[in-house]
């Protein structure tokens, strides 16, 4: 009889812990913290994937100071639509010209630079989020 009670408690504890764990992980998905370098939704996920490889090392919190002054992707959430449009256009421009990621970075990380295809993805995205200027 005693055993049955212990087992019941164990089961309740496991269910409880599991649900806590699940809750926690889903909360993390819906609110990425800027600390771990995650940038949330407004950047299209395809673009994000490219940026993760090619840009985020410098252009997020804890990255390169100069890079952050121009473009801090950790703060993307806080940008106005106008600012996003502007920055996205800039990103397209820099990758199209082959200015970003910087040459030294590309040399140290072969394969980190966006491919032609990926440059197009960034630019198409930039075009898609342009807002009408008043
Ligand atoms: C190795 C670090 C590094 C990486 C990786 C990097 N950047 Fe930069 N980025 C910089 C620095 C440093 C500056 C400031 C450059 C300057 O003022 O000359 C900058 C500036 C910029 C600017 C502002 C340019 C301007 O003059 O307005 C944009 C836009 C930009 N980067 C986009 C990107 C994109 C998009 C990627 C990824 C494809 C990327 N960067 C990857 C270091 C980096």
PDB file of C-alpha atoms and ligand atoms in Angstrom:
ATOM      1  CA  UNK A   1       0.000   0.000   0.000  1.00  0.00           C
ATOM      2  CA  UNK A   2       2.781   2.381   0.964  1.00  0.00           C
ATOM      3  CA  UNK A   3       4.578   1.546  -2.257  1.00  0.00           C
ATOM      4  CA  UNK A   4       1.529   2.512  -4.277  1.00  0.00           C
ATOM      5  CA  UNK A   5       1.506   5.945  -2.671  1.00  0.00           C
ATOM      6  CA  UNK A   6       5.168   6.469  -3.408  1.00  0.00           C
ATOM      7  CA  UNK A   7       4.664   5.466  -7.035  1.00  0.00           C
ATOM      8  CA  UNK A   8       1.700   7.815  -7.338  1.00  0.00           C
ATOM      9  CA  UNK A   9       3.792  10.669  -6.048  1.00  0.00           C
ATOM     10  CA  UNK A  10       6.628   9.790  -8.361  1.00  0.00           C
ATOM     11  CA  UNK A  11       4.297   9.823 -11.344  1.00  0.00           C
ATOM     12  CA  UNK A  12       2.835  13.172 -10.326  1.00  0.00           C
ATOM     13  CA  UNK A  13       6.314  14.579  -9.881  1.00  0.00           C
ATOM     14  CA  UNK A  14       7.407  13.387 -13.314  1.00  0.00           C
ATOM     15  CA  UNK A  15       4.315  14.802 -15.011  1.00  0.00           C
ATOM     16  CA  UNK A  16       4.795  18.069 -13.190  1.00  0.00           C
ATOM     17  CA  UNK A  17       8.465  18.371 -14.095  1.00  0.00           C
ATOM     18  CA  UNK A  18       7.806  17.437 -17.705  1.00  0.00           C
ATOM     19  CA  UNK A  19       5.129  20.064 -18.071  1.00  0.00           C
ATOM     20  CA  UNK A  20       7.385  22.673 -16.495  1.00  0.00           C
ATOM     21  CA  UNK A  21      10.094  21.738 -18.906  1.00  0.00           C
ATOM     22  CA  UNK A  22       7.773  21.902 -21.898  1.00  0.00           C
ATOM     23  CA  UNK A  23       6.400  25.256 -20.794  1.00  0.00           C
ATOM     24  CA  UNK A  24       9.846  26.636 -20.417  1.00  0.00           C
ATOM     25  CA  UNK A  25      11.050  25.543 -23.813  1.00  0.00           C
ATOM     26  CA  UNK A  26       7.986  26.881 -25.571  1.00  0.00           C
ATOM     27  CA  UNK A  27       8.407  30.188 -23.749  1.00  0.00           C
ATOM     28  CA  UNK A  28      11.934  30.361 -25.057  1.00  0.00           C
ATOM     29  CA  UNK A  29      10.774  29.810 -28.589  1.00  0.00           C
ATOM     30  CA  UNK A  30       8.276  32.630 -28.459  1.00  0.00           C
ATOM     31  CA  UNK A  31      10.586  35.122 -26.798  1.00  0.00           C
ATOM     32  CA  UNK A  32      14.161  34.678 -27.880  1.00  0.00           C
ATOM     33  CA  UNK A  33      16.475  36.542 -25.590  1.00  0.00           C
ATOM     34  CA  UNK A  34      18.898  38.927 -27.238  1.00  0.00           C
ATOM     35  CA  UNK A  35      21.668  37.559 -25.045  1.00  0.00           C
ATOM     36  CA  UNK A  36      22.210  34.391 -27.007  1.00  0.00           C
ATOM     37  CA  UNK A  37      22.404  36.295 -30.242  1.00  0.00           C
ATOM     38  CA  UNK A  38      18.963  35.281 -31.424  1.00  0.00           C
ATOM     39  CA  UNK A  39      17.084  37.776 -33.477  1.00  0.00           C
ATOM     40  CA  UNK A  40      13.386  37.183 -33.581  1.00  0.00           C
ATOM     41  CA  UNK A  41      10.841  36.881 -36.280  1.00  0.00           C
ATOM     42  CA  UNK A  42      10.749  40.066 -38.295  1.00  0.00           C
ATOM     43  CA  UNK A  43      13.854  38.961 -40.134  1.00  0.00           C
ATOM     44  CA  UNK A  44      12.767  36.260 -42.534  1.00  0.00           C
ATOM     45  CA  UNK A  45      14.071  32.897 -41.411  1.00  0.00           C
ATOM     46  CA  UNK A  46      15.871  32.263 -44.688  1.00  0.00           C
ATOM     47  CA  UNK A  47      17.713  35.541 -44.322  1.00  0.00           C
ATOM     48  CA  UNK A  48      18.403  34.790 -40.687  1.00  0.00           C
ATOM     49  CA  UNK A  49      20.072  31.547 -41.627  1.00  0.00           C
ATOM     50  CA  UNK A  50      22.432  33.346 -43.963  1.00  0.00           C
ATOM     51  CA  UNK A  51      23.072  36.089 -41.424  1.00  0.00           C
ATOM     52  CA  UNK A  52      23.829  33.563 -38.716  1.00  0.00           C
ATOM     53  CA  UNK A  53      26.658  32.225 -40.768  1.00  0.00           C
ATOM     54  CA  UNK A  54      27.885  35.458 -42.313  1.00  0.00           C
ATOM     55  CA  UNK A  55      26.924  38.457 -40.224  1.00  0.00           C
ATOM     56  CA  UNK A  56      25.838  37.824 -36.649  1.00  0.00           C
ATOM     57  CA  UNK A  57      29.288  37.268 -35.246  1.00  0.00           C
ATOM     58  CA  UNK A  58      29.970  40.991 -35.636  1.00  0.00           C
ATOM     59  CA  UNK A  59      26.527  42.500 -35.941  1.00  0.00           C
ATOM     60  CA  UNK A  60      24.948  41.400 -32.661  1.00  0.00           C
ATOM     61  CA  UNK A  61      25.407  42.248 -28.989  1.00  0.00           C
ATOM     62  CA  UNK A  62      28.961  41.416 -28.003  1.00  0.00           C
ATOM     63  CA  UNK A  63      30.143  41.622 -31.590  1.00  0.00           C
ATOM     64  CA  UNK A  64      32.391  44.114 -33.287  1.00  0.00           C
ATOM     65  CA  UNK A  65      31.980  47.648 -31.915  1.00  0.00           C
ATOM     66  CA  UNK A  66      32.206  49.385 -35.263  1.00  0.00           C
ATOM     67  CA  UNK A  67      29.906  46.863 -36.884  1.00  0.00           C
ATOM     68  CA  UNK A  68      27.350  47.347 -34.123  1.00  0.00           C
ATOM     69  CA  UNK A  69      27.320  51.074 -34.535  1.00  0.00           C
ATOM     70  CA  UNK A  70      26.158  50.636 -38.098  1.00  0.00           C
ATOM     71  CA  UNK A  71      23.949  47.645 -37.673  1.00  0.00           C
ATOM     72  CA  UNK A  72      22.958  45.884 -34.466  1.00  0.00           C
ATOM     73  CA  UNK A  73      20.828  42.933 -35.406  1.00  0.00           C
ATOM     74  CA  UNK A  74      20.113  42.164 -31.748  1.00  0.00           C
ATOM     75  CA  UNK A  75      17.928  45.248 -31.697  1.00  0.00           C
ATOM     76  CA  UNK A  76      16.044  44.424 -34.867  1.00  0.00           C
ATOM     77  CA  UNK A  77      12.852  43.960 -32.834  1.00  0.00           C
ATOM     78  CA  UNK A  78      12.998  47.530 -31.679  1.00  0.00           C
ATOM     79  CA  UNK A  79      13.530  49.039 -35.119  1.00  0.00           C
ATOM     80  CA  UNK A  80      10.653  50.874 -36.731  1.00  0.00           C
ATOM     81  CA  UNK A  81       9.472  49.510 -40.087  1.00  0.00           C
ATOM     82  CA  UNK A  82      11.239  52.437 -41.748  1.00  0.00           C
ATOM     83  CA  UNK A  83      14.487  51.638 -40.021  1.00  0.00           C
ATOM     84  CA  UNK A  84      14.197  47.957 -40.886  1.00  0.00           C
ATOM     85  CA  UNK A  85      13.584  48.814 -44.507  1.00  0.00           C
ATOM     86  CA  UNK A  86      16.561  51.106 -44.489  1.00  0.00           C
ATOM     87  CA  UNK A  87      18.913  48.649 -42.812  1.00  0.00           C
ATOM     88  CA  UNK A  88      17.784  45.775 -45.004  1.00  0.00           C
ATOM     89  CA  UNK A  89      18.520  47.847 -48.077  1.00  0.00           C
ATOM     90  CA  UNK A  90      21.949  48.576 -46.658  1.00  0.00           C
ATOM     91  CA  UNK A  91      22.578  44.896 -45.996  1.00  0.00           C
ATOM     92  CA  UNK A  92      21.648  44.087 -49.590  1.00  0.00           C
ATOM     93  CA  UNK A  93      23.924  46.810 -50.862  1.00  0.00           C
ATOM     94  CA  UNK A  94      26.899  45.676 -48.797  1.00  0.00           C
ATOM     95  CA  UNK A  95      26.629  42.002 -49.705  1.00  0.00           C
ATOM     96  CA  UNK A  96      25.982  42.771 -53.379  1.00  0.00           C
ATOM     97  CA  UNK A  97      29.151  44.778 -53.560  1.00  0.00           C
ATOM     98  CA  UNK A  98      31.025  42.061 -51.695  1.00  0.00           C
ATOM     99  CA  UNK A  99      31.882  44.518 -48.902  1.00  0.00           C
ATOM    100  CA  UNK A 100      30.204  42.428 -46.224  1.00  0.00           C
ATOM    101  CA  UNK A 101      31.260  40.209 -44.632  1.00  0.00           C
ATOM    102  CA  UNK A 102      34.674  41.908 -44.606  1.00  0.00           C
ATOM    103  CA  UNK A 103      37.486  40.399 -46.612  1.00  0.00           C
ATOM    104  CA  UNK A 104      39.483  39.312 -43.564  1.00  0.00           C
ATOM    105  CA  UNK A 105      36.461  37.470 -42.212  1.00  0.00           C
ATOM    106  CA  UNK A 106      35.919  35.700 -45.520  1.00  0.00           C
ATOM    107  CA  UNK A 107      39.551  34.685 -45.637  1.00  0.00           C
ATOM    108  CA  UNK A 108      39.422  33.247 -42.150  1.00  0.00           C
ATOM    109  CA  UNK A 109      36.070  31.589 -42.664  1.00  0.00           C
ATOM    110  CA  UNK A 110      35.935  30.157 -46.143  1.00  0.00           C
ATOM    111  CA  UNK A 111      32.360  29.469 -47.064  1.00  0.00           C
ATOM    112  CA  UNK A 112      30.991  32.053 -44.663  1.00  0.00           C
ATOM    113  CA  UNK A 113      30.264  34.633 -47.318  1.00  0.00           C
ATOM    114  CA  UNK A 114      26.805  34.516 -48.848  1.00  0.00           C
ATOM    115  CA  UNK A 115      26.633  32.881 -52.270  1.00  0.00           C
ATOM    116  CA  UNK A 116      25.187  34.702 -55.296  1.00  0.00           C
ATOM    117  CA  UNK A 117      21.945  32.928 -54.606  1.00  0.00           C
ATOM    118  CA  UNK A 118      21.958  34.065 -50.984  1.00  0.00           C
ATOM    119  CA  UNK A 119      22.741  37.641 -51.904  1.00  0.00           C
ATOM    120  CA  UNK A 120      19.624  37.556 -54.033  1.00  0.00           C
ATOM    121  CA  UNK A 121      17.616  36.173 -51.108  1.00  0.00           C
ATOM    122  CA  UNK A 122      18.779  39.057 -48.909  1.00  0.00           C
ATOM    123  CA  UNK A 123      18.014  41.642 -51.582  1.00  0.00           C
ATOM    124  CA  UNK A 124      14.604  40.200 -52.436  1.00  0.00           C
ATOM    125  CA  UNK A 125      13.767  40.260 -48.754  1.00  0.00           C
ATOM    126  CA  UNK A 126      15.007  43.843 -48.475  1.00  0.00           C
ATOM    127  CA  UNK A 127      12.794  44.839 -51.383  1.00  0.00           C
ATOM    128  CA  UNK A 128       9.840  43.027 -49.867  1.00  0.00           C
ATOM    129  CA  UNK A 129       9.971  44.949 -46.596  1.00  0.00           C
ATOM    130  CA  UNK A 130      10.360  48.424 -48.086  1.00  0.00           C
ATOM    131  CA  UNK A 131       7.805  50.877 -46.797  1.00  0.00           C
ATOM    132  CA  UNK A 132       6.388  53.795 -48.667  1.00  0.00           C
ATOM    133  CA  UNK A 133       8.064  57.032 -47.797  1.00  0.00           C
ATOM    134  CA  UNK A 134       5.683  59.767 -46.882  1.00  0.00           C
TER     135      UNK A 134
HETATM  136  C1  LIG B   1      34.085  40.378 -39.197  1.00  0.00           C
HETATM  137  C2  LIG B   1      33.018  41.201 -38.752  1.00  0.00           C
HETATM  138  C3  LIG B   1      31.846  41.497 -39.689  1.00  0.00           C
HETATM  139  C4  LIG B   1      31.044  40.594 -40.332  1.00  0.00           C
HETATM  140  C5  LIG B   1      31.132  39.091 -40.292  1.00  0.00           C
HETATM  141  C6  LIG B   1      30.045  41.359 -41.034  1.00  0.00           C
HETATM  142  N1  LIG B   1      30.252  42.699 -40.829  1.00  0.00           N
HETATM  143 FE1  LIG B   1      29.107  44.223 -41.526  1.00  0.00          FE
HETATM  144  N2  LIG B   1      30.364  45.575 -40.661  1.00  0.00           N
HETATM  145  C7  LIG B   1      31.498  45.259 -39.949  1.00  0.00           C
HETATM  146  C8  LIG B   1      32.184  46.492 -39.594  1.00  0.00           C
HETATM  147  C9  LIG B   1      33.485  46.565 -38.807  1.00  0.00           C
HETATM  148  C10 LIG B   1      31.416  47.551 -40.111  1.00  0.00           C
HETATM  149  C11 LIG B   1      31.727  49.029 -40.066  1.00  0.00           C
HETATM  150  C12 LIG B   1      32.512  49.232 -41.317  1.00  0.00           C
HETATM  151  C13 LIG B   1      32.946  50.575 -41.616  1.00  0.00           C
HETATM  152  O1  LIG B   1      32.503  51.538 -41.025  1.00  0.00           O
HETATM  153  O2  LIG B   1      33.757  50.634 -42.556  1.00  0.00           O
HETATM  154  C14 LIG B   1      30.286  46.952 -40.776  1.00  0.00           C
HETATM  155  C15 LIG B   1      29.278  47.662 -41.418  1.00  0.00           C
HETATM  156  C16 LIG B   1      28.162  47.102 -41.996  1.00  0.00           C
HETATM  157  C17 LIG B   1      27.049  47.840 -42.560  1.00  0.00           C
HETATM  158  C18 LIG B   1      26.929  49.347 -42.590  1.00  0.00           C
HETATM  159  C19 LIG B   1      27.673  49.820 -43.759  1.00  0.00           C
HETATM  160  C20 LIG B   1      27.556  51.283 -43.975  1.00  0.00           C
HETATM  161  O3  LIG B   1      28.599  51.880 -44.243  1.00  0.00           O
HETATM  162  O4  LIG B   1      26.452  51.795 -43.898  1.00  0.00           O
HETATM  163  C21 LIG B   1      26.158  46.940 -43.034  1.00  0.00           C
HETATM  164  C22 LIG B   1      24.832  47.237 -43.709  1.00  0.00           C
HETATM  165  C23 LIG B   1      26.712  45.630 -42.803  1.00  0.00           C
HETATM  166  N3  LIG B   1      27.916  45.752 -42.170  1.00  0.00           N
HETATM  167  C24 LIG B   1      26.097  44.449 -43.160  1.00  0.00           C
HETATM  168  C25 LIG B   1      26.647  43.198 -42.975  1.00  0.00           C
HETATM  169  C26 LIG B   1      26.047  41.994 -43.466  1.00  0.00           C
HETATM  170  C27 LIG B   1      24.729  41.932 -44.220  1.00  0.00           C
HETATM  171  C28 LIG B   1      26.868  40.974 -43.115  1.00  0.00           C
HETATM  172  C29 LIG B   1      26.708  39.510 -43.425  1.00  0.00           C
HETATM  173  C30 LIG B   1      26.524  39.161 -44.801  1.00  0.00           C
HETATM  174  C31 LIG B   1      27.990  41.545 -42.377  1.00  0.00           C
HETATM  175  N4  LIG B   1      27.819  42.902 -42.331  1.00  0.00           N
HETATM  176  C32 LIG B   1      29.037  40.817 -41.819  1.00  0.00           C
HETATM  177  C33 LIG B   1      31.917  44.005 -39.588  1.00  0.00           C
HETATM  178  C34 LIG B   1      31.354  42.819 -40.018  1.00  0.00           C
END
